[in-house]
Tab-separated table of C-alpha atoms and ligand atoms in Angstrom:
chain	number	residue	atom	x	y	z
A	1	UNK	CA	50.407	5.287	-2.049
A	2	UNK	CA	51.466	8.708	-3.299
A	3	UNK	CA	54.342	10.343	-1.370
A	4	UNK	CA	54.325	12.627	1.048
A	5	UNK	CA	56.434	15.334	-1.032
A	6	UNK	CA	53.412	14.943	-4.138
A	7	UNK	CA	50.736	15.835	-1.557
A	8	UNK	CA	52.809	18.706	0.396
A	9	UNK	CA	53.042	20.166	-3.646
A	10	UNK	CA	49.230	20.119	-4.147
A	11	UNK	CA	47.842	21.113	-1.131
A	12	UNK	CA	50.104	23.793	-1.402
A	13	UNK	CA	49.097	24.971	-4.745
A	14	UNK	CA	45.396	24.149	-3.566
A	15	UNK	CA	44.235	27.557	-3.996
A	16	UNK	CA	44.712	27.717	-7.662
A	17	UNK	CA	42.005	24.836	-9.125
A	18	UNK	CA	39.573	26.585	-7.013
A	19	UNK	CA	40.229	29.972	-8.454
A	20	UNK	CA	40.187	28.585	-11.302
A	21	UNK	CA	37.235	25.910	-11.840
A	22	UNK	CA	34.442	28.179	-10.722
A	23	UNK	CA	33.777	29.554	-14.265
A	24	UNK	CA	36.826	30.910	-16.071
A	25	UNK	CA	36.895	27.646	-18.243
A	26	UNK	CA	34.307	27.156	-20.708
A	27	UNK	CA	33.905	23.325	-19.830
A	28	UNK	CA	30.434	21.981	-18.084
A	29	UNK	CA	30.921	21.795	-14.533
A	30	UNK	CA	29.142	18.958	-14.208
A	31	UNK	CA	31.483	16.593	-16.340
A	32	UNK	CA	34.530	15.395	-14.569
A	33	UNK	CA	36.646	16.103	-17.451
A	34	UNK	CA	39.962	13.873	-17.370
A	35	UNK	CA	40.931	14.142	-21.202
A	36	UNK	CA	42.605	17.596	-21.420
A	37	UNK	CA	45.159	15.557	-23.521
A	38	UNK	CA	42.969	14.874	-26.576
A	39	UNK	CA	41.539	19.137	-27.576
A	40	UNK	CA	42.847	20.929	-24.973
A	41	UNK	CA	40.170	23.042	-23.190
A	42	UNK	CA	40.077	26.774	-23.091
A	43	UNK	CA	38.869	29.494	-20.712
A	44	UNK	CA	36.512	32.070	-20.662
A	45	UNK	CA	39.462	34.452	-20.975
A	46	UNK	CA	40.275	33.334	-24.094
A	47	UNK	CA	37.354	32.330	-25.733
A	48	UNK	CA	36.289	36.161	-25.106
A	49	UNK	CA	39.539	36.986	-26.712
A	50	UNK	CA	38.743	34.930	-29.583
A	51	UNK	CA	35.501	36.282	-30.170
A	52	UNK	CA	36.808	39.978	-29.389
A	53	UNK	CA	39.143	39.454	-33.065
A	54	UNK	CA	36.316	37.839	-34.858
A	55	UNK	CA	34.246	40.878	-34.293
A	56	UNK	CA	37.021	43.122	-35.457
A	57	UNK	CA	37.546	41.286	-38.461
A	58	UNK	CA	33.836	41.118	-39.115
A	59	UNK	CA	33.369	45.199	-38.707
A	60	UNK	CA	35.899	46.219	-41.023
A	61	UNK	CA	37.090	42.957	-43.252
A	62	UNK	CA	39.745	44.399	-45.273
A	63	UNK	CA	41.356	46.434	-42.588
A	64	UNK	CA	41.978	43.604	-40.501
A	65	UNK	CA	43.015	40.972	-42.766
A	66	UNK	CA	45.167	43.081	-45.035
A	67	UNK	CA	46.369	46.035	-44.005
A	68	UNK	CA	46.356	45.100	-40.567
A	69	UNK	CA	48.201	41.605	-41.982
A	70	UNK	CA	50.900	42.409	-39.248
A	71	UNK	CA	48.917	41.442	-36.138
A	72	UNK	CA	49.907	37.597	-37.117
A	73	UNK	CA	53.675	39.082	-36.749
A	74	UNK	CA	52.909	40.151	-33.200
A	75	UNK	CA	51.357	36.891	-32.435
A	76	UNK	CA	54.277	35.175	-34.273
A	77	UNK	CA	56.740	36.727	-32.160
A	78	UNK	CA	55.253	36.214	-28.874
A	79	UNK	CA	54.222	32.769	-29.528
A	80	UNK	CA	57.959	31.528	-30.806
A	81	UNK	CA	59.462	33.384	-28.072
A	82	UNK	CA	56.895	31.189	-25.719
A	83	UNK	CA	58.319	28.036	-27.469
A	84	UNK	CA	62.198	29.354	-27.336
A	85	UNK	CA	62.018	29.331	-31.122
A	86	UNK	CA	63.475	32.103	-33.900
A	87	UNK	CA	60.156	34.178	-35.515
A	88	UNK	CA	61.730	33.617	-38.219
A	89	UNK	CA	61.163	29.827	-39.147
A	90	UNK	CA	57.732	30.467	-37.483
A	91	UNK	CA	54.448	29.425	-39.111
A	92	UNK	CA	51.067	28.863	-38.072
A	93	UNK	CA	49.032	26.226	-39.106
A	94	UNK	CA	45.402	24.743	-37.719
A	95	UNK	CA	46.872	21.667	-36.023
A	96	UNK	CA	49.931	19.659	-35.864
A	97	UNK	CA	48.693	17.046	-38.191
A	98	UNK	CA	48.488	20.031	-41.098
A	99	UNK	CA	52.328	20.499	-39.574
A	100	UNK	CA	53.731	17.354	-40.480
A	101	UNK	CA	51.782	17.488	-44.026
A	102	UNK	CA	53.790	21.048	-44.675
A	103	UNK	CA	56.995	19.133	-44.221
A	104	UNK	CA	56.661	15.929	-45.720
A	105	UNK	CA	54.844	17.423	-48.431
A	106	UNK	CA	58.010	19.773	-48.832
A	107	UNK	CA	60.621	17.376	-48.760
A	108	UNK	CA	61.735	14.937	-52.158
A	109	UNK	CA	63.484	11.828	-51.036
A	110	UNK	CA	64.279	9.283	-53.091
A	111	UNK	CA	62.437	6.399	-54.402
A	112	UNK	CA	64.073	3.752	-51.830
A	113	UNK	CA	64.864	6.395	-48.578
A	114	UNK	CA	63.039	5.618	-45.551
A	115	UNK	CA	60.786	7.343	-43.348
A	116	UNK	CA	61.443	6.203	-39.857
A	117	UNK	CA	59.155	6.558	-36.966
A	118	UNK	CA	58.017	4.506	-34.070
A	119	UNK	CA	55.055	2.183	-32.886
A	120	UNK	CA	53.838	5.358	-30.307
A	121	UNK	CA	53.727	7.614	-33.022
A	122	UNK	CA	49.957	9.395	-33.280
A	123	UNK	CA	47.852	7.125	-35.476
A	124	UNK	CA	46.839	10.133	-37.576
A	125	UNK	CA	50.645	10.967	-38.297
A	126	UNK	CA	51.209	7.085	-39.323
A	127	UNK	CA	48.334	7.786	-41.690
A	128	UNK	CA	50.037	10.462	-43.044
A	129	UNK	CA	53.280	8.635	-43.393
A	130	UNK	CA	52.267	5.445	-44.685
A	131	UNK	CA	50.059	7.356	-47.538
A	132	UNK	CA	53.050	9.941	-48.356
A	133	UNK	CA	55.229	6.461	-48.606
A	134	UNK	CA	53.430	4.688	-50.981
A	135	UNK	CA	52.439	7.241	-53.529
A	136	UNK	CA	56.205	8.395	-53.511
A	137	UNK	CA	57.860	4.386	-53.357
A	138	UNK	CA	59.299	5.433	-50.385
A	139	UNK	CA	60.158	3.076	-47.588
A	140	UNK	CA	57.832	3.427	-43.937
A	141	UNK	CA	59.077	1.532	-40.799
A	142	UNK	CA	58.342	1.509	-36.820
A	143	UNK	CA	60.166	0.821	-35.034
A	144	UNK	CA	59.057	-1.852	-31.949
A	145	UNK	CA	59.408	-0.111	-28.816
A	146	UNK	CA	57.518	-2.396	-26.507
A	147	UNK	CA	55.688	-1.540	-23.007
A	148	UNK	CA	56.875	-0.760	-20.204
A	149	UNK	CA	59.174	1.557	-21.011
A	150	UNK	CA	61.438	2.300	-17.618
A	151	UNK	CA	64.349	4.756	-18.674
A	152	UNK	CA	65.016	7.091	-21.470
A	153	UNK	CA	68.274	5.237	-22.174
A	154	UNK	CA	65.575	1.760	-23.084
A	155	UNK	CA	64.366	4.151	-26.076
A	156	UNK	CA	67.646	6.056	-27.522
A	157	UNK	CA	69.166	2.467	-27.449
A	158	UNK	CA	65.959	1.628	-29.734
A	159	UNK	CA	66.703	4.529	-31.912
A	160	UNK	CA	70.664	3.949	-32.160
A	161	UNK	CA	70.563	0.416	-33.109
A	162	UNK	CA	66.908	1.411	-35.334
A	163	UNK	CA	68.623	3.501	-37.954
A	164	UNK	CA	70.276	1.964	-41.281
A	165	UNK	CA	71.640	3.109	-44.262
A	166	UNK	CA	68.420	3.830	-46.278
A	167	UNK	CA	66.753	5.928	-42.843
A	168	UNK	CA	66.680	9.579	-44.055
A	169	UNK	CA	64.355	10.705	-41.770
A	170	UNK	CA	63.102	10.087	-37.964
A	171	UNK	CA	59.600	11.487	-37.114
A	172	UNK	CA	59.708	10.905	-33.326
A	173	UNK	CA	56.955	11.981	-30.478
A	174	UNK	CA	58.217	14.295	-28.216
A	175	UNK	CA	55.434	13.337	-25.668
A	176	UNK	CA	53.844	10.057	-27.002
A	177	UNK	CA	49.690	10.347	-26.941
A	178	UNK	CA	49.218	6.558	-26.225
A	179	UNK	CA	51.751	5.944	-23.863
A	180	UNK	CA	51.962	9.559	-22.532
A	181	UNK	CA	55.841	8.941	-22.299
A	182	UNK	CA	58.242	11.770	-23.066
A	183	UNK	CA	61.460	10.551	-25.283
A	184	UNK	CA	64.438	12.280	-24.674
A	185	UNK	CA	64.166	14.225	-28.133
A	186	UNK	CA	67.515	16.070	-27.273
A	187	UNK	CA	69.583	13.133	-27.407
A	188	UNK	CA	67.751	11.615	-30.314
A	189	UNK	CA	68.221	14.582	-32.435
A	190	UNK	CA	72.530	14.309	-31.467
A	191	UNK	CA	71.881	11.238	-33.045
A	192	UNK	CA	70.433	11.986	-35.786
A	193	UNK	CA	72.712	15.188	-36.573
A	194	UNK	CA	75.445	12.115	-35.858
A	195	UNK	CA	74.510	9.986	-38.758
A	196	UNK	CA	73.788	12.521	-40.956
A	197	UNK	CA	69.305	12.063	-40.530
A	198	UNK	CA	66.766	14.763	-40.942
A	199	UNK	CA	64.387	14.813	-37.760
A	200	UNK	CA	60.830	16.066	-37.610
A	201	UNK	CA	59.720	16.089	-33.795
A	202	UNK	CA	56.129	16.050	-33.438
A	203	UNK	CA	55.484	18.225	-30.348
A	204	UNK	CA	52.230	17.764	-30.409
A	205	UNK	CA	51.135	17.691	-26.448
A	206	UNK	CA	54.265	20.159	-25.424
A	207	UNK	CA	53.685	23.787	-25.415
A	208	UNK	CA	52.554	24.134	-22.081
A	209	UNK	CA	53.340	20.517	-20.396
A	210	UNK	CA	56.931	20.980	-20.735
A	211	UNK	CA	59.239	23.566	-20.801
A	212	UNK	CA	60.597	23.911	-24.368
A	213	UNK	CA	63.500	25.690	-26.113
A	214	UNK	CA	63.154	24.874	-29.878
A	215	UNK	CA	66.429	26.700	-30.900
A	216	UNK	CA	68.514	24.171	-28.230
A	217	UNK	CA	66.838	21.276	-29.455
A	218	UNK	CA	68.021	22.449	-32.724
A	219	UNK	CA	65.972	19.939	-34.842
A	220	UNK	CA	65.310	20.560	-38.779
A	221	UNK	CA	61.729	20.639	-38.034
A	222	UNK	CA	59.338	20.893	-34.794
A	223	UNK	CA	56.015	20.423	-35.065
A	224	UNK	CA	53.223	21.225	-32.273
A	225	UNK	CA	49.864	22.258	-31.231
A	226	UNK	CA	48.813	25.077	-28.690
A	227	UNK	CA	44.775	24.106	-28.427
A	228	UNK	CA	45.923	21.780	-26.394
A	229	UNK	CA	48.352	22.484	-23.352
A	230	UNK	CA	48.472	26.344	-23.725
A	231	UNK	CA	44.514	26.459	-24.314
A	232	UNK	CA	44.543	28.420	-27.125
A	233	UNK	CA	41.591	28.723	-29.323
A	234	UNK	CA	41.162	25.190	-31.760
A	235	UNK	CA	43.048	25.807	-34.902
A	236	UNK	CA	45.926	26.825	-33.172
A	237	UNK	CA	49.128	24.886	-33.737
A	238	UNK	CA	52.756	25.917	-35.920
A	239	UNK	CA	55.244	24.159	-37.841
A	240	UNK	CA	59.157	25.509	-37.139
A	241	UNK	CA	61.780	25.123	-39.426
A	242	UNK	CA	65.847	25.432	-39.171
A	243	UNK	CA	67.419	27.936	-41.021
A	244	UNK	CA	68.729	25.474	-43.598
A	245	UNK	CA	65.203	24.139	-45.050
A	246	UNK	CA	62.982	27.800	-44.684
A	247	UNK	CA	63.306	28.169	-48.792
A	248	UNK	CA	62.292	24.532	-49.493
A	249	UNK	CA	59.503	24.236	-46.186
A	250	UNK	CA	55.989	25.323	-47.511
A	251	UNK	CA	52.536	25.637	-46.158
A	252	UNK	CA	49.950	22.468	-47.312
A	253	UNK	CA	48.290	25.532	-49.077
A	254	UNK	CA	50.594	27.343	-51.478
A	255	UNK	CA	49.153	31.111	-52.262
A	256	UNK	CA	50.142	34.336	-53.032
A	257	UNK	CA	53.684	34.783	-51.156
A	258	UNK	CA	55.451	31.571	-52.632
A	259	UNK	CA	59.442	31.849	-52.409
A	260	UNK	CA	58.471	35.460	-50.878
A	261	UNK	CA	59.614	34.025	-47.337
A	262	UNK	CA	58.990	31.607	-45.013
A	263	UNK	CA	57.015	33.253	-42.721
A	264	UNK	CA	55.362	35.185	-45.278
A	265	UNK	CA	53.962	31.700	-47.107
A	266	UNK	CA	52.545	31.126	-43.979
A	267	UNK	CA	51.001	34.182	-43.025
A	268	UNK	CA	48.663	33.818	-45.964
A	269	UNK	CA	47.128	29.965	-47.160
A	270	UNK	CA	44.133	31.824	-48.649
A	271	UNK	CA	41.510	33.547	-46.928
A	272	UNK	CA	40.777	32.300	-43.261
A	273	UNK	CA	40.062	32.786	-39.564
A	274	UNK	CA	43.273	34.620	-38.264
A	275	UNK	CA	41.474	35.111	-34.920
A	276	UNK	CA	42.723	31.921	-33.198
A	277	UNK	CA	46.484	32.217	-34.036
A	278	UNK	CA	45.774	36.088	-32.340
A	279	UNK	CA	44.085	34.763	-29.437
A	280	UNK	CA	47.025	32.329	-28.757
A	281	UNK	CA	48.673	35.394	-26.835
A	282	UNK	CA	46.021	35.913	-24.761
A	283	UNK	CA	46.099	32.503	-23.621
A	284	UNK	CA	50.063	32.798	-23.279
A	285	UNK	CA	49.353	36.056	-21.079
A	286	UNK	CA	46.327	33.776	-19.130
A	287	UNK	CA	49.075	31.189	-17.911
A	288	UNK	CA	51.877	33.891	-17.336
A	289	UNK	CA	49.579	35.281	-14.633
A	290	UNK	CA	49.866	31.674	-12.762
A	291	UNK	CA	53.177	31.458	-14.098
A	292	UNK	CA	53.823	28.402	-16.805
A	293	UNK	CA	56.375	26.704	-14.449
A	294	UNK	CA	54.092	26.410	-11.409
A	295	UNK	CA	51.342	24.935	-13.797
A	296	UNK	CA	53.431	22.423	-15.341
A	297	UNK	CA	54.436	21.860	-11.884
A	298	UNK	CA	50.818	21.440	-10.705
A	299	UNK	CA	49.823	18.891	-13.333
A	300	UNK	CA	53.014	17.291	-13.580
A	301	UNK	CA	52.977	16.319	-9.453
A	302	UNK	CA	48.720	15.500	-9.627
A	303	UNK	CA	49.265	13.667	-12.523
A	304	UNK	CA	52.016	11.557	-11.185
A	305	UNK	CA	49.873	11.035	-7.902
A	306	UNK	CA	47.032	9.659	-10.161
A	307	UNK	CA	49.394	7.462	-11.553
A	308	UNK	CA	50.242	5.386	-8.559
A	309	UNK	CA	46.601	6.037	-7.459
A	310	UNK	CA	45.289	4.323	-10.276
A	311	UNK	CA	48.040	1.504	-10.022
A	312	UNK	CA	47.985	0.898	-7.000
A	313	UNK	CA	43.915	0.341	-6.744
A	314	UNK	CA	43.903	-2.068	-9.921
A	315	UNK	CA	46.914	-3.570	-8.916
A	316	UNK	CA	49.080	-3.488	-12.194
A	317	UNK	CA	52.327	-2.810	-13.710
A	318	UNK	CA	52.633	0.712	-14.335
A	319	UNK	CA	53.842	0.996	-17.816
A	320	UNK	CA	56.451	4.056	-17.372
A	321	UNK	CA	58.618	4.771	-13.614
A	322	UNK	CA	56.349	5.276	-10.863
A	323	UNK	CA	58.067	8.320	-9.981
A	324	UNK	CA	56.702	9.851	-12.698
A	325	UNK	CA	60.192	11.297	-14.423
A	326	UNK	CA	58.926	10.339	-18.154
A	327	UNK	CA	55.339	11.575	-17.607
A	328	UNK	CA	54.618	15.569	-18.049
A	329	UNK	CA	50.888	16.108	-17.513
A	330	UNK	CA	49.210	12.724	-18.550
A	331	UNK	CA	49.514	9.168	-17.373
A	332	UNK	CA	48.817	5.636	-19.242
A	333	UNK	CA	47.620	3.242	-16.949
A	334	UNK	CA	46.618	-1.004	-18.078
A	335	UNK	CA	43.239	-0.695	-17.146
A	336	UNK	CA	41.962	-3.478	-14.582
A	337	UNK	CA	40.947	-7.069	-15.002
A	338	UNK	CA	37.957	-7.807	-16.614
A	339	UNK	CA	38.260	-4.664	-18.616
A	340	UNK	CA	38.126	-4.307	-22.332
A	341	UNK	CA	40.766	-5.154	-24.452
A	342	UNK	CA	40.242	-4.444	-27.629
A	343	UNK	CA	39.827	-0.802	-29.883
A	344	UNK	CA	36.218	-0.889	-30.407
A	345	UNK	CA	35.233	-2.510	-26.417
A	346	UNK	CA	37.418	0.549	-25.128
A	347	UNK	CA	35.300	2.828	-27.357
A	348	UNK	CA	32.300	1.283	-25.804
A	349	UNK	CA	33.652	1.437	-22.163
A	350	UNK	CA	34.668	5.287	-22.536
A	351	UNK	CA	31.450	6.521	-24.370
A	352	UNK	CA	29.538	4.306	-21.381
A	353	UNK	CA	31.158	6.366	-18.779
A	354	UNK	CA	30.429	9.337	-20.424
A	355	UNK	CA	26.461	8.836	-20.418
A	356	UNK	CA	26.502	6.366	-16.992
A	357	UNK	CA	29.022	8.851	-15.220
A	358	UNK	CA	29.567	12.029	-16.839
A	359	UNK	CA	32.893	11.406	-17.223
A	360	UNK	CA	35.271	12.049	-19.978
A	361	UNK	CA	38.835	9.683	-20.060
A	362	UNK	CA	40.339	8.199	-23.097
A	363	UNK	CA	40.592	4.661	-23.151
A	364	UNK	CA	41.879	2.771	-25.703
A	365	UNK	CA	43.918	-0.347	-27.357
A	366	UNK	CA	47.735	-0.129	-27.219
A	367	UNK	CA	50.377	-2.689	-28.027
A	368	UNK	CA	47.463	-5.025	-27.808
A	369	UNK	CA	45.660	-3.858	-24.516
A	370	UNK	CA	43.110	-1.618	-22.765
A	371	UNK	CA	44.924	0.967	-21.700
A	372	UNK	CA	43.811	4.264	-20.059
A	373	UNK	CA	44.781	7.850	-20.232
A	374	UNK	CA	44.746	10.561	-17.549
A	375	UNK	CA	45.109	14.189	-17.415
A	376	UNK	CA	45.908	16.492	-15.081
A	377	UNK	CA	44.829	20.649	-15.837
A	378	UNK	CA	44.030	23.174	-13.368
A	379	UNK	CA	40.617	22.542	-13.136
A	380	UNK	CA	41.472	19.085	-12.469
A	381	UNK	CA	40.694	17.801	-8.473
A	382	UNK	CA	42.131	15.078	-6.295
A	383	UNK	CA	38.088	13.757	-6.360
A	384	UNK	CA	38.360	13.146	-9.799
A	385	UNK	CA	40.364	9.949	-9.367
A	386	UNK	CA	38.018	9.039	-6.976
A	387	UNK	CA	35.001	9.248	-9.414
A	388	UNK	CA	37.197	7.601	-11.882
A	389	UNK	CA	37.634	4.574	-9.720
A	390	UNK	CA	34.297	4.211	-8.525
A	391	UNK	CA	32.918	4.294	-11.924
A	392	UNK	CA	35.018	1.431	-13.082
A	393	UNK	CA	33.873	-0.082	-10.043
A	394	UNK	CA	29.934	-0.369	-11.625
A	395	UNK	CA	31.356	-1.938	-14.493
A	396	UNK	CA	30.463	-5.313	-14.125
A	397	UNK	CA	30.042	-7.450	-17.414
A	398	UNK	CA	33.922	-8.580	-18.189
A	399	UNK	CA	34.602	-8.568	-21.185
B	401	PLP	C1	51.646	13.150	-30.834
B	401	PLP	C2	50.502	13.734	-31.609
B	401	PLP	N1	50.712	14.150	-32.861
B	401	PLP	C3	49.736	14.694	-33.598
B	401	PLP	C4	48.476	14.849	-33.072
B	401	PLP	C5	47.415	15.444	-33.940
B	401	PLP	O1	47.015	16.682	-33.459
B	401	PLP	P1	45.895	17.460	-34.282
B	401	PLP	O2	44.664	16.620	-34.234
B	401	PLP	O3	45.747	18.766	-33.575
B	401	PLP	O4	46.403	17.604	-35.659
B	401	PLP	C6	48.199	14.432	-31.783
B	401	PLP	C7	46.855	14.577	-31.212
B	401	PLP	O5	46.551	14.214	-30.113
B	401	PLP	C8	49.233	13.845	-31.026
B	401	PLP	O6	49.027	13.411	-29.789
């Protein structure tokens, strides 16, 4: 049953979905769309804006993209002050995966020193990890940090007791895609500064969803996308780096401005599409005029509601607190009885509900279940769960 307080919140803030589903996003209508999470979704605002810098850049090439190179130093500044980070260890990249490339590409361990991470980390990044690893003999681990996960302290106590002698750096999840969790990054990175371990957080899902302040976090690197929860055009996303590793931090694509400057490398990985780092501030300046605190609010409480909806009607263990205080704006729910359990039957399931339903979710495998991922956005309703449920309903071969 969702409390009282979560449904005073939304009715309250009822007016703003409304204002803001008839047309300003550029999703179909029709499609109840429940996986923000995954690319984000932008509106018309912004797309407009996007399109606006293309044409600019199309009627006069070399004026925009050279002489006019400082319009990515407007954006820059805008955008890090968004993200409470210094301009100055502030570069753009397409998406967050390209991020964590730029540092582990940058850094030389040792043959022997070990890159530690966890078993929610983005399948992509473990990719990434696991390939960098093994061309350079370097040592990958996850760590095991099983589900449910119920407080903050179940995870740093992970982390503590995770890191030995040969761990020279953690690349942790700030907001975990598969379990939607959020780890308590600021403690983990006292930890790390403790023993003496470089930290990459991969911020992937938080511009946006939560409220962040790079510079207090004070990692060596942060790492995040803003086509997702700021709705800035795809191909927006930036890697920041402390002070101390700016001369040694490149982009995946060296060019021109090598040992020129950090932000300068960045600037300029060959010739490219500048407009959707630009349009980025427009969809900064879309939210502002909501005000980014009263949308994080507004997912954060529908999202939590959802939650215990979606509990509640299958009747299972939730897999983080019920209250919702380590979910931001997407939930992780077992899916019901009967329901697929493995990668490639989820796959099925969520493409089936697409065609059957005309309705997007992610559902996947996790820690060796079906598992199912909400999201909650502006345009998102209250009948969406509904739809949700009733479409799981029809399914009726168990697998
Ligand atoms: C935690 C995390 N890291 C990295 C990524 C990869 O993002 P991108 O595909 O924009 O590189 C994702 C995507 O969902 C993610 O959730």
């Amino acid at each position: 049953m969702s409390s009282p307080l979560f449904i005073a919140i939304i009715e309250a803030m009822s007016d703003i979905p409304a204002r803001l589903k008839s047309g300003p996003w550029m999703l179909d209508p029709t499609i109840t769309y429940l996986n923000h999470g995954s690319f984000g979704a932008r509106t018309v605002e912004v797309f407009e804006a996007q399109q606006r810098y293309k044409r600019e850049f199309e009627r006069s090439p070399i004026d925009f993209l050279d002489r006019r190179r400082s319009l990515i130093n407007e954006s820059r500044q805008i955008v890090a002050q968004f993200v409470g980070a210094d301009p100055e260890g502030f570069g753009f990249v397409d998406n967050a995966t390209t991020g964590v490339g730029c540092v582990i590409h940058s850094l030389h361990l040792d043959k022997g020193d070990e890159i530690l991470t966890t078993n929610h980390v983005y399948n992509g990044v473990r990719q990434l990890l696991k390939h960098h690893c093994t061309s350079k003999s370097l040592l990958y681990r996850e760590l095991d940090i099983p589900l449910p996960v119920f407080s903050s302290d179940e995870i740093i106590q992970h982390i503590h007791e995770g890191i030995t002698d040969q761990t020279k750096l953690l690349v942790i999840d700030h907001v975990a895609s598969a379990s939607s969790i959020i780890f308590p990054v600021e403690e983990i990175a006292k930890i790390c500064r403790k023993k003496g371990i470089l930290i990459l957080i991969d911020g992937a899902h938080v511009p946006g969803m939560l409220d962040l302040n790079i510079d207090e976090l004070a990692p060596d690197w942060y790492v995040a996308n803003l086509h997702k929860w700021v709705c800035a055009p795809i191909g927006t996303a930036f890697v920041w780096t402390s002070e101390k590793f700016r001369s040694i931090t490149h982009p995946m694509t060296v060019s021109h401005w090598l040992h020129q400057g950090y932000t300068e490398e960045f600037d300029w990985q060959g010739t490219r599409d500048i407009s959707p780092w630009l349009a980025a501030v427009d969809a900064i300046r879309v939210g502002e005029h909501i005000g980014w605190e009263n949308i994080r609010e507004y997912n954060h409480q529908l999202v939590t509601w959802m939650h215990e909806e979606l509990v509640t009607a299958w009747g299972v263990e939730p897999l983080s607190p019920i209250d919702g205080s380590m979910l931001g704006s997407m939930a992780t729910v077992l899916l019901p009885n009967g329901c697929p359990q493995t990668l490639e039957d989820c796959i099925e399931m969520r493409d089936e509900m697409y065609s059957n339903n005309a309705l997007e979710v992610s559902i996947f495998e996790f820690q060796g279940k079906g598992m199912l991922r909400v999201s909650a956005q502006l345009y998102t309703k209250k009948q969406d769960i509904s739809r949700l449920l009733e479409a799981i309903e029809q399914i009726d071969t168990p697998k």
